[in-house]
Amino acid sequence: MSTLNSVTTVKQPAVGRSAAGTRIGYGLLYLVLLIAAVAQILPLVWLFLFSLKNNQEVFNLPPFSLPASPKWENYVTVWQQGSIGRYFMNSVSITLISVVLTILLASFVTFAITRMRWKLSAVVLGLFMIGLMIPVHSTLIPLFILFQKLGMTDSHSSIILSYTAFNLPITIMILLGFYYTLPREVEEAAVMDGCSVNRIFFQIILPMTSSVLVTAAIINMIYNWNEFIFVNTFISTDTLKTLTVGVQNFVGQYTTDWGAIGATLMISILPILIMFMVLSNRIVEGIAAGSVKG
């Protein structure tokens, strides 16, 4: 009995030290996460304050200082006089159409590669993965010549096709891990009930992959919304430009309206920021679900 008591008294300090070490570890983790969060939020705060200043305040005041009189009219100016409303709608339409096309085509490809048996599936997957290694800038001249011969330059169709093609490889790679975890018993039961391949895909597989589709859609949206080089190369008509290119309207040869530029950038950030905050749980769920292969 005395031996058991001595063993118990020896183990208690070890357990206490372990609990204290765990608390310290979590405290350090939360501190690091807090620092990272502040580092991510500070640029947004700076940009917001920047958008409420005039040119003199931008250069004469400290970066995080409040303006003497907030220039909310900068937002009205860029929306009404700077055609930002038109650029905003162009960005929305191009982004949404490109995301829908990319998600749908990537789902088709992933379904065919992972759920069907055919000889060249590995080769086709390899061809799509090669697309990840092709630099975007190296394709600008060939694509411009191709679209010019097809009469597609200076149109949204050239931008939508480019976004879809370049986002397909990464979208397929995101979907692959999740598709491998899907139980085949569900499809076998559907086949026994008389379901066709089309019904299996649209009524069973797509609803089951909704979480990872949201993750892939957000990644595509961020890329499409912020993309600059394709729009700047293929689009010359001012009414067809997007937000990323339209901000150049406030950069003149002799003067630059810095407050208007800040307001434009703030408007361009808000949609993606709001969508990310609303769908953050689904994004994490999709990443976690697709990270483990069953």
PDB file of C-alpha atoms in Angstrom:
ATOM      1  CA  MET A   1       0.000   0.000   0.000  1.00  0.00           C
ATOM      2  CA  SER A   2       2.820   2.406   0.836  1.00  0.00           C
ATOM      3  CA  THR A   3       4.427   1.675  -2.517  1.00  0.00           C
ATOM      4  CA  LEU A   4       1.217   2.578  -4.385  1.00  0.00           C
ATOM      5  CA  ASN A   5       0.922   5.841  -2.449  1.00  0.00           C
ATOM      6  CA  SER A   6       4.485   6.773  -3.314  1.00  0.00           C
ATOM      7  CA  VAL A   7       3.853   6.060  -7.007  1.00  0.00           C
ATOM      8  CA  THR A   8       0.727   8.223  -6.898  1.00  0.00           C
ATOM      9  CA  THR A   9       2.552  11.114  -5.270  1.00  0.00           C
ATOM     10  CA  VAL A  10       5.295  10.899  -7.882  1.00  0.00           C
ATOM     11  CA  LYS A  11       2.867  10.977 -10.836  1.00  0.00           C
ATOM     12  CA  GLN A  12       0.812  13.946  -9.661  1.00  0.00           C
ATOM     13  CA  PRO A  13       3.524  16.613 -10.246  1.00  0.00           C
ATOM     14  CA  ALA A  14       4.158  15.149 -13.723  1.00  0.00           C
ATOM     15  CA  VAL A  15       0.493  15.506 -14.607  1.00  0.00           C
ATOM     16  CA  GLY A  16       0.494  19.076 -13.303  1.00  0.00           C
ATOM     17  CA  ARG A  17       3.574  19.945 -15.319  1.00  0.00           C
ATOM     18  CA  SER A  18       1.962  18.445 -18.432  1.00  0.00           C
ATOM     19  CA  ALA A  19      -1.211  20.508 -17.956  1.00  0.00           C
ATOM     20  CA  ALA A  20       0.818  23.671 -17.379  1.00  0.00           C
ATOM     21  CA  GLY A  21       2.882  22.973 -20.494  1.00  0.00           C
ATOM     22  CA  THR A  22      -0.309  22.473 -22.508  1.00  0.00           C
ATOM     23  CA  ARG A  23      -1.709  25.793 -21.301  1.00  0.00           C
ATOM     24  CA  ILE A  24       1.551  27.563 -22.149  1.00  0.00           C
ATOM     25  CA  GLY A  25       1.567  25.949 -25.595  1.00  0.00           C
ATOM     26  CA  TYR A  26      -1.997  27.059 -26.304  1.00  0.00           C
ATOM     27  CA  GLY A  27      -1.175  30.529 -25.000  1.00  0.00           C
ATOM     28  CA  LEU A  28       1.782  30.837 -27.386  1.00  0.00           C
ATOM     29  CA  LEU A  29      -0.354  29.520 -30.254  1.00  0.00           C
ATOM     30  CA  TYR A  30      -3.094  32.063 -29.593  1.00  0.00           C
ATOM     31  CA  LEU A  31      -0.470  34.817 -29.346  1.00  0.00           C
ATOM     32  CA  VAL A  32       0.988  33.879 -32.732  1.00  0.00           C
ATOM     33  CA  LEU A  33      -2.506  33.720 -34.263  1.00  0.00           C
ATOM     34  CA  LEU A  34      -3.360  37.121 -32.765  1.00  0.00           C
ATOM     35  CA  ILE A  35      -0.210  38.653 -34.239  1.00  0.00           C
ATOM     36  CA  ALA A  36      -0.997  37.089 -37.618  1.00  0.00           C
ATOM     37  CA  ALA A  37      -4.578  38.415 -37.465  1.00  0.00           C
ATOM     38  CA  VAL A  38      -3.404  41.936 -36.638  1.00  0.00           C
ATOM     39  CA  ALA A  39      -0.864  41.771 -39.471  1.00  0.00           C
ATOM     40  CA  GLN A  40      -3.685  40.813 -41.864  1.00  0.00           C
ATOM     41  CA  ILE A  41      -6.131  43.467 -40.635  1.00  0.00           C
ATOM     42  CA  LEU A  42      -3.741  46.439 -40.490  1.00  0.00           C
ATOM     43  CA  PRO A  43      -3.444  46.833 -44.288  1.00  0.00           C
ATOM     44  CA  LEU A  44      -7.246  46.927 -44.562  1.00  0.00           C
ATOM     45  CA  VAL A  45      -7.439  49.608 -41.863  1.00  0.00           C
ATOM     46  CA  TRP A  46      -4.720  51.604 -43.612  1.00  0.00           C
ATOM     47  CA  LEU A  47      -6.501  51.335 -46.984  1.00  0.00           C
ATOM     48  CA  PHE A  48      -9.815  52.428 -45.457  1.00  0.00           C
ATOM     49  CA  LEU A  49      -8.229  55.518 -43.872  1.00  0.00           C
ATOM     50  CA  PHE A  50      -6.332  56.148 -47.120  1.00  0.00           C
ATOM     51  CA  SER A  51      -9.611  56.184 -49.072  1.00  0.00           C
ATOM     52  CA  LEU A  52     -11.001  58.965 -46.840  1.00  0.00           C
ATOM     53  CA  LYS A  53      -8.129  61.396 -47.417  1.00  0.00           C
ATOM     54  CA  ASN A  54      -7.278  63.952 -50.078  1.00  0.00           C
ATOM     55  CA  ASN A  55      -3.897  64.150 -51.796  1.00  0.00           C
ATOM     56  CA  GLN A  56      -2.422  66.554 -49.229  1.00  0.00           C
ATOM     57  CA  GLU A  57      -3.434  64.382 -46.268  1.00  0.00           C
ATOM     58  CA  VAL A  58      -2.113  61.240 -47.974  1.00  0.00           C
ATOM     59  CA  PHE A  59       1.412  62.676 -48.126  1.00  0.00           C
ATOM     60  CA  ASN A  60       1.435  64.905 -45.038  1.00  0.00           C
ATOM     61  CA  LEU A  61      -0.304  62.773 -42.383  1.00  0.00           C
ATOM     62  CA  PRO A  62       0.951  59.537 -40.795  1.00  0.00           C
ATOM     63  CA  PRO A  63      -0.407  56.383 -42.494  1.00  0.00           C
ATOM     64  CA  PHE A  64      -2.828  55.422 -39.707  1.00  0.00           C
ATOM     65  CA  SER A  65      -3.940  58.932 -38.736  1.00  0.00           C
ATOM     66  CA  LEU A  66      -7.567  59.985 -39.122  1.00  0.00           C
ATOM     67  CA  PRO A  67      -8.274  62.666 -41.753  1.00  0.00           C
ATOM     68  CA  ALA A  68      -9.419  66.060 -40.486  1.00  0.00           C
ATOM     69  CA  SER A  69     -12.641  65.697 -42.473  1.00  0.00           C
ATOM     70  CA  PRO A  70     -13.337  62.216 -43.917  1.00  0.00           C
ATOM     71  CA  LYS A  71     -13.818  62.443 -47.685  1.00  0.00           C
ATOM     72  CA  TRP A  72     -16.772  60.085 -48.106  1.00  0.00           C
ATOM     73  CA  GLU A  73     -17.356  61.815 -51.423  1.00  0.00           C
ATOM     74  CA  ASN A  74     -14.397  59.837 -52.791  1.00  0.00           C
ATOM     75  CA  TYR A  75     -16.695  56.803 -52.964  1.00  0.00           C
ATOM     76  CA  VAL A  76     -19.449  58.823 -54.676  1.00  0.00           C
ATOM     77  CA  THR A  77     -16.912  60.232 -57.144  1.00  0.00           C
ATOM     78  CA  VAL A  78     -15.495  56.885 -58.198  1.00  0.00           C
ATOM     79  CA  TRP A  79     -18.947  55.292 -58.504  1.00  0.00           C
ATOM     80  CA  GLN A  80     -20.547  58.093 -60.540  1.00  0.00           C
ATOM     81  CA  GLN A  81     -17.746  59.892 -62.363  1.00  0.00           C
ATOM     82  CA  GLY A  82     -15.158  57.133 -62.554  1.00  0.00           C
ATOM     83  CA  SER A  83     -17.477  54.496 -64.084  1.00  0.00           C
ATOM     84  CA  ILE A  84     -16.640  52.139 -61.232  1.00  0.00           C
ATOM     85  CA  GLY A  85     -20.228  50.914 -61.194  1.00  0.00           C
ATOM     86  CA  ARG A  86     -19.830  49.626 -64.763  1.00  0.00           C
ATOM     87  CA  TYR A  87     -16.435  48.092 -64.016  1.00  0.00           C
ATOM     88  CA  PHE A  88     -17.879  46.473 -60.895  1.00  0.00           C
ATOM     89  CA  MET A  89     -20.700  44.800 -62.842  1.00  0.00           C
ATOM     90  CA  ASN A  90     -18.224  43.644 -65.503  1.00  0.00           C
ATOM     91  CA  SER A  91     -16.080  42.046 -62.811  1.00  0.00           C
ATOM     92  CA  VAL A  92     -19.128  40.377 -61.241  1.00  0.00           C
ATOM     93  CA  SER A  93     -20.406  38.910 -64.518  1.00  0.00           C
ATOM     94  CA  ILE A  94     -16.999  37.700 -65.728  1.00  0.00           C
ATOM     95  CA  THR A  95     -16.141  36.202 -62.348  1.00  0.00           C
ATOM     96  CA  LEU A  96     -19.449  34.377 -61.877  1.00  0.00           C
ATOM     97  CA  ILE A  97     -19.578  32.935 -65.398  1.00  0.00           C
ATOM     98  CA  SER A  98     -15.937  31.833 -65.219  1.00  0.00           C
ATOM     99  CA  VAL A  99     -16.395  30.205 -61.807  1.00  0.00           C
ATOM    100  CA  VAL A 100     -19.518  28.298 -62.875  1.00  0.00           C
ATOM    101  CA  LEU A 101     -17.823  27.043 -66.058  1.00  0.00           C
ATOM    102  CA  THR A 102     -14.644  26.066 -64.220  1.00  0.00           C
ATOM    103  CA  ILE A 103     -16.442  24.228 -61.413  1.00  0.00           C
ATOM    104  CA  LEU A 104     -18.750  22.392 -63.822  1.00  0.00           C
ATOM    105  CA  LEU A 105     -16.003  21.326 -66.244  1.00  0.00           C
ATOM    106  CA  ALA A 106     -13.626  20.369 -63.421  1.00  0.00           C
ATOM    107  CA  SER A 107     -16.372  18.249 -61.851  1.00  0.00           C
ATOM    108  CA  PHE A 108     -16.954  16.498 -65.194  1.00  0.00           C
ATOM    109  CA  VAL A 109     -13.251  15.735 -65.568  1.00  0.00           C
ATOM    110  CA  THR A 110     -12.771  14.608 -61.973  1.00  0.00           C
ATOM    111  CA  PHE A 111     -15.843  12.380 -62.104  1.00  0.00           C
ATOM    112  CA  ALA A 112     -14.644  10.736 -65.319  1.00  0.00           C
ATOM    113  CA  ILE A 113     -11.120  10.184 -63.986  1.00  0.00           C
ATOM    114  CA  THR A 114     -11.993   8.881 -60.515  1.00  0.00           C
ATOM    115  CA  ARG A 115     -15.327   7.087 -60.999  1.00  0.00           C
ATOM    116  CA  MET A 116     -15.003   5.596 -64.493  1.00  0.00           C
ATOM    117  CA  ARG A 117     -12.602   2.967 -65.831  1.00  0.00           C
ATOM    118  CA  TRP A 118     -10.895   3.821 -69.116  1.00  0.00           C
ATOM    119  CA  LYS A 119      -7.327   3.379 -70.352  1.00  0.00           C
ATOM    120  CA  LEU A 120      -6.214   6.970 -70.829  1.00  0.00           C
ATOM    121  CA  SER A 121      -7.540   8.389 -67.535  1.00  0.00           C
ATOM    122  CA  ALA A 122      -4.050   8.706 -66.026  1.00  0.00           C
ATOM    123  CA  VAL A 123      -2.713  10.343 -69.198  1.00  0.00           C
ATOM    124  CA  VAL A 124      -5.548  12.863 -69.285  1.00  0.00           C
ATOM    125  CA  LEU A 125      -5.021  13.688 -65.611  1.00  0.00           C
ATOM    126  CA  GLY A 126      -1.313  14.209 -66.284  1.00  0.00           C
ATOM    127  CA  LEU A 127      -2.094  16.585 -69.151  1.00  0.00           C
ATOM    128  CA  PHE A 128      -4.304  18.691 -66.900  1.00  0.00           C
ATOM    129  CA  MET A 129      -1.656  18.743 -64.165  1.00  0.00           C
ATOM    130  CA  ILE A 130       0.928  19.985 -66.687  1.00  0.00           C
ATOM    131  CA  GLY A 131      -1.197  23.114 -66.878  1.00  0.00           C
ATOM    132  CA  LEU A 132      -0.059  23.996 -63.359  1.00  0.00           C
ATOM    133  CA  MET A 133       3.511  24.376 -64.645  1.00  0.00           C
ATOM    134  CA  ILE A 134       2.727  26.747 -67.547  1.00  0.00           C
ATOM    135  CA  PRO A 135       3.437  30.420 -66.669  1.00  0.00           C
ATOM    136  CA  VAL A 136       0.498  32.672 -67.441  1.00  0.00           C
ATOM    137  CA  HIS A 137       2.628  35.409 -69.004  1.00  0.00           C
ATOM    138  CA  SER A 138       4.170  33.014 -71.535  1.00  0.00           C
ATOM    139  CA  THR A 139       0.730  32.464 -73.102  1.00  0.00           C
ATOM    140  CA  LEU A 140      -0.277  36.100 -73.617  1.00  0.00           C
ATOM    141  CA  ILE A 141       1.036  36.495 -77.183  1.00  0.00           C
ATOM    142  CA  PRO A 142      -0.225  33.086 -78.457  1.00  0.00           C
ATOM    143  CA  LEU A 143      -3.634  33.669 -76.877  1.00  0.00           C
ATOM    144  CA  PHE A 144      -3.854  37.205 -78.249  1.00  0.00           C
ATOM    145  CA  ILE A 145      -3.062  35.958 -81.778  1.00  0.00           C
ATOM    146  CA  LEU A 146      -5.581  33.117 -81.404  1.00  0.00           C
ATOM    147  CA  PHE A 147      -8.375  35.369 -80.149  1.00  0.00           C
ATOM    148  CA  GLN A 148      -7.578  37.931 -82.831  1.00  0.00           C
ATOM    149  CA  LYS A 149      -7.957  35.333 -85.597  1.00  0.00           C
ATOM    150  CA  LEU A 150     -11.220  34.135 -84.040  1.00  0.00           C
ATOM    151  CA  GLY A 151     -12.523  37.700 -83.685  1.00  0.00           C
ATOM    152  CA  MET A 152     -12.750  37.376 -79.906  1.00  0.00           C
ATOM    153  CA  THR A 153     -10.428  40.160 -78.810  1.00  0.00           C
ATOM    154  CA  ASP A 154     -11.991  43.093 -76.977  1.00  0.00           C
ATOM    155  CA  SER A 155     -14.789  40.893 -75.650  1.00  0.00           C
ATOM    156  CA  HIS A 156     -15.604  39.244 -72.340  1.00  0.00           C
ATOM    157  CA  SER A 157     -15.588  35.795 -73.954  1.00  0.00           C
ATOM    158  CA  SER A 158     -11.795  35.876 -74.332  1.00  0.00           C
ATOM    159  CA  ILE A 159     -11.390  36.677 -70.629  1.00  0.00           C
ATOM    160  CA  ILE A 160     -13.878  34.018 -69.522  1.00  0.00           C
ATOM    161  CA  LEU A 161     -12.216  31.307 -71.626  1.00  0.00           C
ATOM    162  CA  SER A 162      -8.758  32.269 -70.337  1.00  0.00           C
ATOM    163  CA  TYR A 163      -9.850  32.216 -66.700  1.00  0.00           C
ATOM    164  CA  THR A 164     -11.604  28.878 -67.148  1.00  0.00           C
ATOM    165  CA  ALA A 165      -8.631  27.232 -68.858  1.00  0.00           C
ATOM    166  CA  PHE A 166      -6.039  28.403 -66.349  1.00  0.00           C
ATOM    167  CA  ASN A 167      -8.170  27.572 -63.299  1.00  0.00           C
ATOM    168  CA  LEU A 168      -9.107  24.060 -64.408  1.00  0.00           C
ATOM    169  CA  PRO A 169      -5.880  22.303 -63.240  1.00  0.00           C
ATOM    170  CA  ILE A 170      -5.911  23.669 -59.686  1.00  0.00           C
ATOM    171  CA  THR A 171      -9.672  23.078 -59.393  1.00  0.00           C
ATOM    172  CA  ILE A 172      -9.313  19.464 -60.538  1.00  0.00           C
ATOM    173  CA  MET A 173      -6.496  18.955 -58.042  1.00  0.00           C
ATOM    174  CA  ILE A 174      -8.711  20.272 -55.214  1.00  0.00           C
ATOM    175  CA  LEU A 175     -11.600  18.010 -56.209  1.00  0.00           C
ATOM    176  CA  LEU A 176      -9.509  14.862 -56.672  1.00  0.00           C
ATOM    177  CA  GLY A 177      -8.827  14.267 -52.985  1.00  0.00           C
ATOM    178  CA  PHE A 178     -12.503  14.570 -52.111  1.00  0.00           C
ATOM    179  CA  TYR A 179     -13.749  12.370 -54.963  1.00  0.00           C
ATOM    180  CA  TYR A 180     -11.452   9.553 -53.858  1.00  0.00           C
ATOM    181  CA  THR A 181     -13.192   9.540 -50.459  1.00  0.00           C
ATOM    182  CA  LEU A 182     -16.695   9.124 -51.872  1.00  0.00           C
ATOM    183  CA  PRO A 183     -18.106   5.627 -51.207  1.00  0.00           C
ATOM    184  CA  ARG A 184     -18.783   3.656 -54.368  1.00  0.00           C
ATOM    185  CA  GLU A 185     -21.635   1.831 -52.646  1.00  0.00           C
ATOM    186  CA  VAL A 186     -23.845   4.899 -53.153  1.00  0.00           C
ATOM    187  CA  GLU A 187     -23.310   4.810 -56.912  1.00  0.00           C
ATOM    188  CA  GLU A 188     -23.795   1.044 -57.040  1.00  0.00           C
ATOM    189  CA  ALA A 189     -27.102   1.376 -55.220  1.00  0.00           C
ATOM    190  CA  ALA A 190     -28.154   4.137 -57.641  1.00  0.00           C
ATOM    191  CA  VAL A 191     -27.292   1.936 -60.626  1.00  0.00           C
ATOM    192  CA  MET A 192     -29.331  -0.900 -59.134  1.00  0.00           C
ATOM    193  CA  ASP A 193     -32.268   1.515 -58.885  1.00  0.00           C
ATOM    194  CA  GLY A 194     -31.928   2.327 -62.584  1.00  0.00           C
ATOM    195  CA  CYS A 195     -30.128   5.697 -62.420  1.00  0.00           C
ATOM    196  CA  SER A 196     -28.244   6.815 -65.515  1.00  0.00           C
ATOM    197  CA  VAL A 197     -24.743   8.273 -65.383  1.00  0.00           C
ATOM    198  CA  ASN A 198     -26.136  11.783 -65.817  1.00  0.00           C
ATOM    199  CA  ARG A 199     -28.546  11.392 -62.894  1.00  0.00           C
ATOM    200  CA  ILE A 200     -25.819   9.897 -60.704  1.00  0.00           C
ATOM    201  CA  PHE A 201     -23.568  12.870 -61.398  1.00  0.00           C
ATOM    202  CA  PHE A 202     -26.107  15.695 -61.055  1.00  0.00           C
ATOM    203  CA  GLN A 203     -28.388  14.290 -58.353  1.00  0.00           C
ATOM    204  CA  ILE A 204     -25.938  12.315 -56.195  1.00  0.00           C
ATOM    205  CA  ILE A 205     -22.299  13.291 -56.736  1.00  0.00           C
ATOM    206  CA  LEU A 206     -22.668  17.079 -57.018  1.00  0.00           C
ATOM    207  CA  PRO A 207     -24.745  17.423 -53.797  1.00  0.00           C
ATOM    208  CA  MET A 208     -22.238  15.209 -51.955  1.00  0.00           C
ATOM    209  CA  THR A 209     -19.323  17.416 -53.060  1.00  0.00           C
ATOM    210  CA  SER A 210     -20.948  20.762 -52.218  1.00  0.00           C
ATOM    211  CA  SER A 211     -18.477  21.601 -49.432  1.00  0.00           C
ATOM    212  CA  VAL A 212     -15.366  21.154 -51.562  1.00  0.00           C
ATOM    213  CA  LEU A 213     -17.070  22.925 -54.480  1.00  0.00           C
ATOM    214  CA  VAL A 214     -17.508  26.001 -52.277  1.00  0.00           C
ATOM    215  CA  THR A 215     -13.796  25.921 -51.447  1.00  0.00           C
ATOM    216  CA  ALA A 216     -12.829  25.646 -55.107  1.00  0.00           C
ATOM    217  CA  ALA A 217     -15.306  28.384 -56.055  1.00  0.00           C
ATOM    218  CA  ILE A 218     -13.846  30.836 -53.512  1.00  0.00           C
ATOM    219  CA  ILE A 219     -10.296  30.184 -54.756  1.00  0.00           C
ATOM    220  CA  ASN A 220     -11.441  30.761 -58.335  1.00  0.00           C
ATOM    221  CA  MET A 221     -13.318  33.920 -57.378  1.00  0.00           C
ATOM    222  CA  ILE A 222     -10.274  35.452 -55.697  1.00  0.00           C
ATOM    223  CA  TYR A 223      -8.105  34.782 -58.761  1.00  0.00           C
ATOM    224  CA  ASN A 224     -10.684  35.990 -61.298  1.00  0.00           C
ATOM    225  CA  TRP A 225     -11.637  39.078 -59.314  1.00  0.00           C
ATOM    226  CA  ASN A 226      -8.052  40.253 -58.825  1.00  0.00           C
ATOM    227  CA  GLU A 227      -6.693  39.296 -62.256  1.00  0.00           C
ATOM    228  CA  PHE A 228      -5.142  42.144 -64.242  1.00  0.00           C
ATOM    229  CA  ILE A 229      -2.886  40.997 -67.079  1.00  0.00           C
ATOM    230  CA  PHE A 230      -5.494  39.249 -69.271  1.00  0.00           C
ATOM    231  CA  VAL A 231      -7.967  42.136 -69.076  1.00  0.00           C
ATOM    232  CA  ASN A 232      -5.263  44.695 -69.736  1.00  0.00           C
ATOM    233  CA  THR A 233      -4.043  42.723 -72.780  1.00  0.00           C
ATOM    234  CA  PHE A 234      -7.274  41.559 -74.425  1.00  0.00           C
ATOM    235  CA  ILE A 235      -9.682  44.424 -73.597  1.00  0.00           C
ATOM    236  CA  SER A 236      -9.294  47.899 -75.098  1.00  0.00           C
ATOM    237  CA  THR A 237     -12.857  49.265 -74.935  1.00  0.00           C
ATOM    238  CA  ASP A 238     -13.324  51.212 -71.723  1.00  0.00           C
ATOM    239  CA  THR A 239     -16.888  49.994 -71.113  1.00  0.00           C
ATOM    240  CA  LEU A 240     -15.708  46.359 -71.079  1.00  0.00           C
ATOM    241  CA  LYS A 241     -12.930  46.760 -68.501  1.00  0.00           C
ATOM    242  CA  THR A 242     -13.008  45.389 -64.959  1.00  0.00           C
ATOM    243  CA  LEU A 243     -12.240  46.974 -61.592  1.00  0.00           C
ATOM    244  CA  THR A 244      -8.569  46.010 -61.575  1.00  0.00           C
ATOM    245  CA  VAL A 245      -7.958  47.868 -64.843  1.00  0.00           C
ATOM    246  CA  GLY A 246     -10.475  50.668 -64.250  1.00  0.00           C
ATOM    247  CA  VAL A 247      -8.477  52.004 -61.307  1.00  0.00           C
ATOM    248  CA  GLN A 248      -6.024  53.415 -63.857  1.00  0.00           C
ATOM    249  CA  ASN A 249      -8.601  56.084 -64.756  1.00  0.00           C
ATOM    250  CA  PHE A 250      -7.555  58.047 -61.669  1.00  0.00           C
ATOM    251  CA  VAL A 251      -3.884  58.071 -62.625  1.00  0.00           C
ATOM    252  CA  GLY A 252      -3.249  61.057 -64.892  1.00  0.00           C
ATOM    253  CA  GLN A 253      -0.183  62.419 -66.649  1.00  0.00           C
ATOM    254  CA  TYR A 254       0.171  65.342 -64.261  1.00  0.00           C
ATOM    255  CA  THR A 255      -2.120  64.594 -61.305  1.00  0.00           C
ATOM    256  CA  THR A 256      -3.287  61.467 -59.502  1.00  0.00           C
ATOM    257  CA  ASP A 257      -6.349  61.297 -57.258  1.00  0.00           C
ATOM    258  CA  TRP A 258      -4.988  59.024 -54.519  1.00  0.00           C
ATOM    259  CA  GLY A 259      -8.126  59.145 -52.402  1.00  0.00           C
ATOM    260  CA  ALA A 260     -10.226  57.958 -55.345  1.00  0.00           C
ATOM    261  CA  ILE A 261      -7.767  55.139 -55.985  1.00  0.00           C
ATOM    262  CA  GLY A 262      -8.062  54.072 -52.340  1.00  0.00           C
ATOM    263  CA  ALA A 263     -11.862  54.144 -52.560  1.00  0.00           C
ATOM    264  CA  THR A 264     -11.770  52.022 -55.725  1.00  0.00           C
ATOM    265  CA  LEU A 265      -9.487  49.460 -54.117  1.00  0.00           C
ATOM    266  CA  MET A 266     -11.706  49.347 -51.034  1.00  0.00           C
ATOM    267  CA  ILE A 267     -14.773  48.702 -53.202  1.00  0.00           C
ATOM    268  CA  SER A 268     -12.926  45.951 -55.059  1.00  0.00           C
ATOM    269  CA  ILE A 269     -11.907  44.208 -51.821  1.00  0.00           C
ATOM    270  CA  LEU A 270     -15.269  44.220 -50.056  1.00  0.00           C
ATOM    271  CA  PRO A 271     -17.182  41.610 -52.144  1.00  0.00           C
ATOM    272  CA  ILE A 272     -14.528  38.906 -51.797  1.00  0.00           C
ATOM    273  CA  LEU A 273     -13.953  39.786 -48.129  1.00  0.00           C
ATOM    274  CA  ILE A 274     -17.663  39.546 -47.294  1.00  0.00           C
ATOM    275  CA  MET A 275     -18.083  36.293 -49.212  1.00  0.00           C
ATOM    276  CA  PHE A 276     -15.065  34.773 -47.498  1.00  0.00           C
ATOM    277  CA  MET A 277     -16.413  35.722 -44.067  1.00  0.00           C
ATOM    278  CA  VAL A 278     -19.875  34.318 -44.833  1.00  0.00           C
ATOM    279  CA  LEU A 279     -18.574  31.039 -46.283  1.00  0.00           C
ATOM    280  CA  SER A 280     -15.503  30.589 -44.076  1.00  0.00           C
ATOM    281  CA  ASN A 281     -16.929  27.526 -42.312  1.00  0.00           C
ATOM    282  CA  ARG A 282     -17.722  25.830 -45.607  1.00  0.00           C
ATOM    283  CA  ILE A 283     -14.226  26.598 -46.899  1.00  0.00           C
ATOM    284  CA  VAL A 284     -12.532  25.008 -43.893  1.00  0.00           C
ATOM    285  CA  GLU A 285     -14.902  22.050 -44.113  1.00  0.00           C
ATOM    286  CA  GLY A 286     -14.079  21.546 -47.784  1.00  0.00           C
ATOM    287  CA  ILE A 287     -10.330  21.736 -47.240  1.00  0.00           C
ATOM    288  CA  ALA A 288     -10.479  19.280 -44.335  1.00  0.00           C
ATOM    289  CA  ALA A 289     -12.743  16.890 -46.238  1.00  0.00           C
ATOM    290  CA  GLY A 290     -10.519  16.817 -49.297  1.00  0.00           C
ATOM    291  CA  SER A 291      -7.262  16.442 -47.417  1.00  0.00           C
ATOM    292  CA  VAL A 292      -7.756  12.792 -46.435  1.00  0.00           C
ATOM    293  CA  LYS A 293      -7.976  10.035 -48.977  1.00  0.00           C
ATOM    294  CA  GLY A 294     -10.194   7.143 -47.976  1.00  0.00           C
TER     295      GLY A 294
END
